[in-house]
Structures are given as C-alpha cells and as structure tokens.
CSV table of C-alpha atoms in Angstrom, one decimal:
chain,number,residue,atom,x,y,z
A,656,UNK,CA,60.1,133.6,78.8
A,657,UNK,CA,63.8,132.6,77.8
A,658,UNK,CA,63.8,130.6,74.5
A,659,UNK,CA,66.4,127.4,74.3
A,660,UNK,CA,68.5,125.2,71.6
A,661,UNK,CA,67.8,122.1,71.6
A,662,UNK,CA,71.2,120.9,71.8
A,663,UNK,CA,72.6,122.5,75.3
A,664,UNK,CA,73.4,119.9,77.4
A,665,UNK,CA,75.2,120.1,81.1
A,666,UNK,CA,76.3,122.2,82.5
A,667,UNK,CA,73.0,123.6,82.3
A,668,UNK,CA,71.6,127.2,83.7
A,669,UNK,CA,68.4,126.7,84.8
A,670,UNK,CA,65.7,129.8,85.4
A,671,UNK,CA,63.3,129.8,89.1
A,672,UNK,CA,60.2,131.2,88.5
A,673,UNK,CA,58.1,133.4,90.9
A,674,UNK,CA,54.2,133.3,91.1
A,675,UNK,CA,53.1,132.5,87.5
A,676,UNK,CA,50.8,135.4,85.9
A,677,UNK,CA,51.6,137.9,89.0
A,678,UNK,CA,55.1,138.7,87.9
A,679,UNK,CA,54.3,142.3,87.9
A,680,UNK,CA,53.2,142.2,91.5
A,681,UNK,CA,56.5,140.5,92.7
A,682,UNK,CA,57.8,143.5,95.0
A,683,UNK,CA,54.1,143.3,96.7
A,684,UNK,CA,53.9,139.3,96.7
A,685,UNK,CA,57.3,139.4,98.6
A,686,UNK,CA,56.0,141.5,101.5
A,687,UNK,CA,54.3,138.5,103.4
A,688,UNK,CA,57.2,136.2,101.7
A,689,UNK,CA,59.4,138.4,104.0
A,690,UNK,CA,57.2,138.4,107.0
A,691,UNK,CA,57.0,134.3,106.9
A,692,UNK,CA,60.7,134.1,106.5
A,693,UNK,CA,61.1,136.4,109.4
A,694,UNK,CA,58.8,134.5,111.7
A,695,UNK,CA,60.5,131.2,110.8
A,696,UNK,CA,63.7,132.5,111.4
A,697,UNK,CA,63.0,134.5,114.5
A,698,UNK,CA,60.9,132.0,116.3
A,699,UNK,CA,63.3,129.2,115.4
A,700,UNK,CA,66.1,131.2,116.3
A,701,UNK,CA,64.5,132.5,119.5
A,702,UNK,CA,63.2,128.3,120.4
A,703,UNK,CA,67.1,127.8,120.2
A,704,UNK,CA,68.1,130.2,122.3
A,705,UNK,CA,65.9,129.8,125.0
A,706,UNK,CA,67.0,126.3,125.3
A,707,UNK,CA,70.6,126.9,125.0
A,708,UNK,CA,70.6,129.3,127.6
A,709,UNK,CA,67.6,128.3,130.7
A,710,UNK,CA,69.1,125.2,132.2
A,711,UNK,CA,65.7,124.1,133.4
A,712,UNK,CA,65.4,122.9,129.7
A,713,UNK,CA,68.4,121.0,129.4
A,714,UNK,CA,66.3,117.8,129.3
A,715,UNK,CA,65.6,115.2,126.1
A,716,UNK,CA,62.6,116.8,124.8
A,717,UNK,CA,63.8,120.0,124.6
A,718,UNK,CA,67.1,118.7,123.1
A,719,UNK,CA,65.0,117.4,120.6
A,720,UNK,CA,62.9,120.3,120.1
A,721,UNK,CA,66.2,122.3,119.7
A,722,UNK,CA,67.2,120.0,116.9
A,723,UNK,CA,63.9,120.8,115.2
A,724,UNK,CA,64.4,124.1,115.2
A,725,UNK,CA,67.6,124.0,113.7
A,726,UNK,CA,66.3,122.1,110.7
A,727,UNK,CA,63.8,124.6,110.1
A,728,UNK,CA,66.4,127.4,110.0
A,729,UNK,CA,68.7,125.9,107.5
A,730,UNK,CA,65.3,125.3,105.2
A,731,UNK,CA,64.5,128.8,105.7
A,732,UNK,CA,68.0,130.1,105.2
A,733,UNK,CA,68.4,127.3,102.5
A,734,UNK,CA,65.7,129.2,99.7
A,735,UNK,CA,66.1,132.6,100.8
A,736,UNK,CA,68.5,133.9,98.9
A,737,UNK,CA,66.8,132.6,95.6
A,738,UNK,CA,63.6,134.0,96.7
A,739,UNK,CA,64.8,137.4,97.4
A,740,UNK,CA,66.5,137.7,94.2
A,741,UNK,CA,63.4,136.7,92.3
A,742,UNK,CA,61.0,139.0,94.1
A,743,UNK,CA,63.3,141.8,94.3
A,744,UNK,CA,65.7,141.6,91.7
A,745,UNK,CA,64.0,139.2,88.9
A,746,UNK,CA,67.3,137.2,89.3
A,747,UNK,CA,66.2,133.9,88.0
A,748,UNK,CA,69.3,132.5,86.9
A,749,UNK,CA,70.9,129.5,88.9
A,750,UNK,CA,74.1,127.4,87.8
A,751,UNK,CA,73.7,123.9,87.5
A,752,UNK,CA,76.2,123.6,90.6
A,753,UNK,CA,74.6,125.7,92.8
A,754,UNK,CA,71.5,124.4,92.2
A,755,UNK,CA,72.7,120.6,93.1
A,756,UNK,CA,74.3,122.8,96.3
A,757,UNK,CA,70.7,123.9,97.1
A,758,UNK,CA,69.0,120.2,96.4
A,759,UNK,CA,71.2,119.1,98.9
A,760,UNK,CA,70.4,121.0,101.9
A,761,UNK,CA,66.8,121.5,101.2
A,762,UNK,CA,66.2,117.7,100.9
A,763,UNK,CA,69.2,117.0,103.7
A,764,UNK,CA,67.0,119.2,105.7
A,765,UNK,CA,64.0,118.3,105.0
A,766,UNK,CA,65.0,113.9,105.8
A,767,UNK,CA,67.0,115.1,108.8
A,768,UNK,CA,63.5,116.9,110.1
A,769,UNK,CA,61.4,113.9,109.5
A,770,UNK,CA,64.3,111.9,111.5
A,771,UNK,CA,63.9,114.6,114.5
A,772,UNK,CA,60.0,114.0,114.6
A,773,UNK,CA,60.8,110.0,115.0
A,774,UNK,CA,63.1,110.7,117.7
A,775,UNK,CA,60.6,113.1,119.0
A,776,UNK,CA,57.8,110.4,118.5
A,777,UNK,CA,60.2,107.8,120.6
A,778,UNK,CA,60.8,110.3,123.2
A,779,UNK,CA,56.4,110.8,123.8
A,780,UNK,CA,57.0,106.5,123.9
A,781,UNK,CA,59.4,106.4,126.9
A,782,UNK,CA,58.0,109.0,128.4
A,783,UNK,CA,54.6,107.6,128.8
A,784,UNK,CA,54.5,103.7,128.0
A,785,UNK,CA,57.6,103.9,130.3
A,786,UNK,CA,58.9,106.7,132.2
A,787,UNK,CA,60.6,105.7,135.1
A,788,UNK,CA,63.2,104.2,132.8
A,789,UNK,CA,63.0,107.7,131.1
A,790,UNK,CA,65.9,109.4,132.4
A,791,UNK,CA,68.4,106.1,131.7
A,792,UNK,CA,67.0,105.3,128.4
A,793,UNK,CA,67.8,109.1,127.1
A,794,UNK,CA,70.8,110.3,128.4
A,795,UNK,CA,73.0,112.6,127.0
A,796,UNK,CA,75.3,110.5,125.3
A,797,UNK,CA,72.8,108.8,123.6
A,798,UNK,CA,71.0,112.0,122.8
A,799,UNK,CA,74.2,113.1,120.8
A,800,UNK,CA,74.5,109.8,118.9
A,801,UNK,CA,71.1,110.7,117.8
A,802,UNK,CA,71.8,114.0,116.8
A,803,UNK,CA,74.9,113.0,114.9
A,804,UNK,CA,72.7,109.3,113.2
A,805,UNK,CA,70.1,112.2,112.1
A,806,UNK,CA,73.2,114.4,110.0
A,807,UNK,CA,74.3,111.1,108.2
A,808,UNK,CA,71.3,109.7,107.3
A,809,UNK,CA,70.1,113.0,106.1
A,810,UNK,CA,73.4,113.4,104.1
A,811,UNK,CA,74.9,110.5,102.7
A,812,UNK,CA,71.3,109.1,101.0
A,813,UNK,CA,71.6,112.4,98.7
A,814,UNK,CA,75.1,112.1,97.4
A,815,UNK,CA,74.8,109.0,94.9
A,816,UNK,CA,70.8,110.9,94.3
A,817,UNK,CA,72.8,114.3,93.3
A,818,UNK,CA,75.6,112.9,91.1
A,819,UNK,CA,73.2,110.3,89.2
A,820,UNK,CA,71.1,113.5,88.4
A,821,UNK,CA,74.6,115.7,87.4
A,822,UNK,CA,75.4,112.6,84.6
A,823,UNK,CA,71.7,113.6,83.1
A,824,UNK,CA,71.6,115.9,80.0
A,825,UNK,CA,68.9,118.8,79.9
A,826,UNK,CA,68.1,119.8,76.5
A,827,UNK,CA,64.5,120.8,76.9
A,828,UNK,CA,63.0,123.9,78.7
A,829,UNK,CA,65.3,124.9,81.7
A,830,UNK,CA,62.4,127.0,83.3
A,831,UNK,CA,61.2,125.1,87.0
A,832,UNK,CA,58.0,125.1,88.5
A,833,UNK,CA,59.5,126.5,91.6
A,834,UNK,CA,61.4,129.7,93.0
A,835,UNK,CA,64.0,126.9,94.6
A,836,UNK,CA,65.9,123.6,93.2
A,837,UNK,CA,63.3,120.5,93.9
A,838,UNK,CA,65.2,117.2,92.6
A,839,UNK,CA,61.8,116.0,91.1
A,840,UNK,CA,61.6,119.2,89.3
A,841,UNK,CA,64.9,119.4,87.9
A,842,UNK,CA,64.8,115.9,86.9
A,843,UNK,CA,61.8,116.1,84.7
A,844,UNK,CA,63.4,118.5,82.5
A,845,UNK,CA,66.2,115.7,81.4
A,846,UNK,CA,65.8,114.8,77.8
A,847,UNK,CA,67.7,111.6,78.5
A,848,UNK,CA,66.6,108.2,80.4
A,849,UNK,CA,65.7,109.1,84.5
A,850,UNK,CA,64.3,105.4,85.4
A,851,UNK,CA,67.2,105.1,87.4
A,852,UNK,CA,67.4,108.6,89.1
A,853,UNK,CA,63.8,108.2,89.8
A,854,UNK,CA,63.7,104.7,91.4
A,855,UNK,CA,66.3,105.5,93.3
A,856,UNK,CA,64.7,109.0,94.7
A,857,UNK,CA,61.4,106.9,95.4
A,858,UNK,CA,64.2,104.3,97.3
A,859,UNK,CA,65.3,107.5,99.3
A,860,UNK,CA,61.9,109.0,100.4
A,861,UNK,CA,60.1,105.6,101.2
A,862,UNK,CA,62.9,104.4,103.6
A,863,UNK,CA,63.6,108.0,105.1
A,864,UNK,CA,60.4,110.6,105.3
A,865,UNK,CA,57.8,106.9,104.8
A,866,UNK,CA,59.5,104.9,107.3
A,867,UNK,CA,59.4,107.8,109.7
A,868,UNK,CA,55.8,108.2,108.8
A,869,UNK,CA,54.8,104.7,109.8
A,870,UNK,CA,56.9,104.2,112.6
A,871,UNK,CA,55.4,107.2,114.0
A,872,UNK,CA,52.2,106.2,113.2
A,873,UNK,CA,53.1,103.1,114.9
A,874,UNK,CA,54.7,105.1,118.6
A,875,UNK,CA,51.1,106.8,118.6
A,876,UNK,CA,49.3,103.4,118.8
A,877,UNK,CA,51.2,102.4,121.4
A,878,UNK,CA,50.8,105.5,123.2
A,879,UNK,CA,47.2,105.6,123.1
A,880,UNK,CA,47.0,102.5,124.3
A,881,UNK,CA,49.3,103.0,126.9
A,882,UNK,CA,46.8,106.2,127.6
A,883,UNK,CA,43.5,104.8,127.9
A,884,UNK,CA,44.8,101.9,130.2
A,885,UNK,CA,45.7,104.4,132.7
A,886,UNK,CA,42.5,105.0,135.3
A,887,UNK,CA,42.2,108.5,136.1
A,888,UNK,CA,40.9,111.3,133.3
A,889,UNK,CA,42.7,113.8,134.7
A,890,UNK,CA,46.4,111.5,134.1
A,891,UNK,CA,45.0,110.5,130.4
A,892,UNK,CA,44.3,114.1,130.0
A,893,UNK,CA,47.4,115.0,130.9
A,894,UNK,CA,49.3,112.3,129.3
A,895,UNK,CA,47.8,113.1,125.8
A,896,UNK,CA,48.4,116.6,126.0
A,897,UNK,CA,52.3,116.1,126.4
A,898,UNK,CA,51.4,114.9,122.6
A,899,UNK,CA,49.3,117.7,121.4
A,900,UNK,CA,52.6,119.4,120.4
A,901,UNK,CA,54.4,116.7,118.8
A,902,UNK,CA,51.1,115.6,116.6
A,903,UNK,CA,50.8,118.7,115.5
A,904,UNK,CA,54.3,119.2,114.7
A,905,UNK,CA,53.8,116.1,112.6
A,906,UNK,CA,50.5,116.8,110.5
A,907,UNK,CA,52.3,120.2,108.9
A,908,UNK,CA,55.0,118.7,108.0
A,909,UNK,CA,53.9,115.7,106.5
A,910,UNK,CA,50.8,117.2,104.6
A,911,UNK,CA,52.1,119.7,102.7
A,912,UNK,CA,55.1,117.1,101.8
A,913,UNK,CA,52.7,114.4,100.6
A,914,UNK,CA,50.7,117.0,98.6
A,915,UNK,CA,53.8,118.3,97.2
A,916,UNK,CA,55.1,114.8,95.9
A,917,UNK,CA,51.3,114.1,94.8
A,918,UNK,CA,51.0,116.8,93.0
A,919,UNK,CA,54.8,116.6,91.3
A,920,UNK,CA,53.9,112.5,90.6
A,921,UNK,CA,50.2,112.8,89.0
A,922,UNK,CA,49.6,116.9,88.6
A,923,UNK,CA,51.3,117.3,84.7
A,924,UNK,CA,48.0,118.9,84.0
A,925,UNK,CA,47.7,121.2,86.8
A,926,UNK,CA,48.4,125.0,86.6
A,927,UNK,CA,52.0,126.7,87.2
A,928,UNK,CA,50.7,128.5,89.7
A,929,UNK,CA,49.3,125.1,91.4
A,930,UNK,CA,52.8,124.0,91.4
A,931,UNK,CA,54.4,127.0,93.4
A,932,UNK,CA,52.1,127.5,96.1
A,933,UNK,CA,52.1,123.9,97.3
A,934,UNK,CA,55.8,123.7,96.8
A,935,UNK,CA,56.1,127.4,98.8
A,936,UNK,CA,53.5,125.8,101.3
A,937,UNK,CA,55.7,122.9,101.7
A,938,UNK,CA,58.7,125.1,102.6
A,939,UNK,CA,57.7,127.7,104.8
A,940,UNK,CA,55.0,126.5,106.3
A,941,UNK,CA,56.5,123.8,109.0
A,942,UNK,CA,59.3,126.3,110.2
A,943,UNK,CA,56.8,129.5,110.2
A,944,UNK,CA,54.4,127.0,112.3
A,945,UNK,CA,56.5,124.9,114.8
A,946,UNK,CA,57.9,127.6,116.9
A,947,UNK,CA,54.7,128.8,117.2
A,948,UNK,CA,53.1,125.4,118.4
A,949,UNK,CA,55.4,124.7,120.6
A,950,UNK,CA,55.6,128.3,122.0
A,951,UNK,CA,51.4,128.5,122.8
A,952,UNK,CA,51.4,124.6,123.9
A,953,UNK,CA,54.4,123.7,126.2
A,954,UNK,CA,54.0,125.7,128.9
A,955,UNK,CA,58.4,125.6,129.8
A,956,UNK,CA,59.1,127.4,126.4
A,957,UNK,CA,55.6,130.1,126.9
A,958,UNK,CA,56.9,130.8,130.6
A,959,UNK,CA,60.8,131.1,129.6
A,960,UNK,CA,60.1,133.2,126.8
A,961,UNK,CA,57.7,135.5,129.0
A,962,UNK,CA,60.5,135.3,131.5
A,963,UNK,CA,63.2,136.6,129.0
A,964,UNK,CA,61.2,138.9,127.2
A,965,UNK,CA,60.5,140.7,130.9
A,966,UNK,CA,63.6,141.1,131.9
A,967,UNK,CA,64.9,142.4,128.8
A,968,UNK,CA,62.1,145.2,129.3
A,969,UNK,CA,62.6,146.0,132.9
C-alpha cells in the first residue's frame, strides 16, 4: 500500500484498487470481469445494430431501447480500460484529470440512462392509457428532441459538480474504494470543507436519477389502472406484458444504484471488499442484463436476431 505526505495537495494522483485481500488472484478474478464486459458490449452492440438496420423496428420503443443501449456501452467502455490495467497490469495510478474525465461519463451515463427509462416509462403510458394518439404523440421529431434533452441534462448538471470537486485539496490517503472514479468516493478523501460539493451532488441525484424514480413510479400507477379497467384477461395480459421488459429494465438499475449510494452514505464501517463488489455490481450489471431482457422478452428483437444470425449461417 503506497504511503503519503501529508501536505500533497492538487493536482493529486490517486490509486484504484482491485478486489481487496485477492490481489494475488487478479489475472483469475479478471476472467469473468472479461466475460461480463464482453456480454455488455456485444449484446448492447448487437441490440443497436439490429435496430439500426431491420426497418420493422424503426418505431418509438425501439428508438428508445436503442438509446438504452447506447448508454450501457459508453458505461462499459467508460471503466474498462482502468479495470484491465488493474487486473492485468497492476496499473493503479490515475491523474487527477483523467479521473474528473472518467466521473464525467460514468455519472453522464449513468443520469442520461435513468432519463431513457423515464422516456421509456412515458412511452408504456401512451401506449396503453392512450394509444390511438400513439403514433402522433411520438413522432420522430419529437423522439430526437428527446434524445438530444437526455445528452444535456445528463451533461451540463456535472460540470459545476466536477469543477467544485477540482478546487478541493486531498491531503489524506489517495487510495479509492473502487477500480473506477466514483465522485462520492473521491470526495471523501478531501482534507478540506465538502458541505458544498456534497449538497450539491445530493441536489443533482434527487432531481435527476429520484425524480426519474418517482415519476416512473407514478407512469406505472397509471398504467395499472388503465390495465385492470380494461374487460378481457387476455388484453390485460397482454397489456402488462408490453411492461415486463421495461420493469425489469428498471429494478437493476435502480437497485444496485440505491445500494451503492446506501452503502457509500451510512457503510464507513463496512469492509473494502463490501465497497467494490456493490460498486462493480452497480456498473456492470444493468448493461450485462438489459440486452439480455429485452432479447428473451420482446419477441421483434428474439425473432430479428434469430433472423440475422440464420442468414449469416446459411
């Protein structure tokens, strides 16, 4: 473990850490590391092209889905460098700079995703509380000014967040909890006042990732009441499984989130090793798992997929 003066103060180098106590196992601990980045990246990547390229798709939901998908592969691609290096190479190391670079797009990422699953969560709305207006309430041009309302609000909430924490000296341990820059992490390792950096990250996640959360929440109440007014089983049955997806989609990304920020807010106590597995759970989990959700439950995606697959082996 890398000893420290007291008096180093930004620019800082900070050191990632691996799975606590297991260092020596790192080249075997990266085998399924590799195989869950792989997944994500080829079922996220493979989502994407299937819509891209089967017209049959070229509808809201799947635009949606698309724009999903492309969140989870820039979280994946966003940590995979660092996690390589550390597994294979013991490269710890990571500037200041680069590690405000990483923040940025793991928590742009990371809001921009929680925006996608509102939109998402609007689209299950019009499409059941009110789908003959479906196709005029999500058109295409309204579709792209979602898409681009999803990029800002995932971007400009983390600028003034990053350059508060960059006027913060660090003159304690630089060592983090995780393999990956986490602004919570980073922060607590400030030797100066972080009231303000803090209030305003809390600010950030409760009217970003919380609002989604309970406006989401809020879409599914409707729906199910929307549901259960309508007469025949078969139509409810069919109505809530368009939703089976979506809900899903929802749960693993929120969950791991929340126990992430639970853990980061009232865990001081709690084991390294604690801290890196939730945190690892938290970033590869969602992309490793949505492709797959979507690929076994909408039945468009399974049959295009089968369709493409087949003809590539013919």
């Amino acid at each position: 473990m890398p000893s420290f003066n007291q008096s180093i103060f930004y620019p800082a180098v900070f050191f990632l850490t691996g799975i606590p106590g297991f260092e020596t196992y790192h080249a075997w601990i990266s085998i399924p590391f590799c195989c869950l980045y792989a997944t994500a990246i080829s079922g996220n990547g493979m989502i994407l092209f299937v819509i891209i390229s089967e017209s049959s798709l070229h509808e809201p939901m799947y635009y949606f889905l698309s724009m999903l998908s492309f969140m989870d592969l820039g979280l994946c691609l966003s940590t995979l460098v660092t996690m390589v290096g550390i597994f294979w190479f013991n490269a710890r190391e990571i500037s200041f700079d680069a590690c405000i670079g990483q923040m940025f797009f793991i928590h742009g990422f990371t809001f921009m995703e929680s925006s996608v699953l509102l939109a998402m969560a609007f689209d299950r709305f019009i499409a059941i509380c009110n789908p003959l207006r479906y196709a005029t309430i999500l058109t295409n041009s309204r579709i792209i000014k979602v898409g681009f309302a999803v990029v800002i609000r995932g971007t400009v909430a983390l600028v003034p967040l990053l350059l508060l924490l960059k006027h913060l000296s660090f003159c304690q341990s630089h060592v983090l909890h995780h393999s990956y820059c986490f602004h919570p992490d980073v922060m607590k390792l400030s030797c100066t006042d972080t009231k303000i950096n803090s209030a305003f990250g809390l600010a950030i996640v409760i009217s970003t990732a919380a609002l989604d959360a309970i406006l989401i929440l809020l879409s599914y109440v409707l729906i199910i009441h929307a549901v259960l007014s309508i007469a025949s089983p078969e139509h409810r049955k069919k109505a809530f499984g368009t939703c089976v997806s979506h809900i899903s989609a929802v749960a693993i990304f929120y969950i791991p989130m929340i126990s992430l920020s639970l853990v980061h807010r009232f865990g001081k106590n709690a084991p390294p090793l604690v801290h890196t597995l939730i945190a690892n759970v938290y970033l590869l989990i969602p992309p490793v798992m949505n492709p797959i959700i979507y690929s076994v439950k909408t039945k468009q995606i399974r049959n295009t997929m089968l369709k493409i697959f087949l003809s590539k082996l013919i």
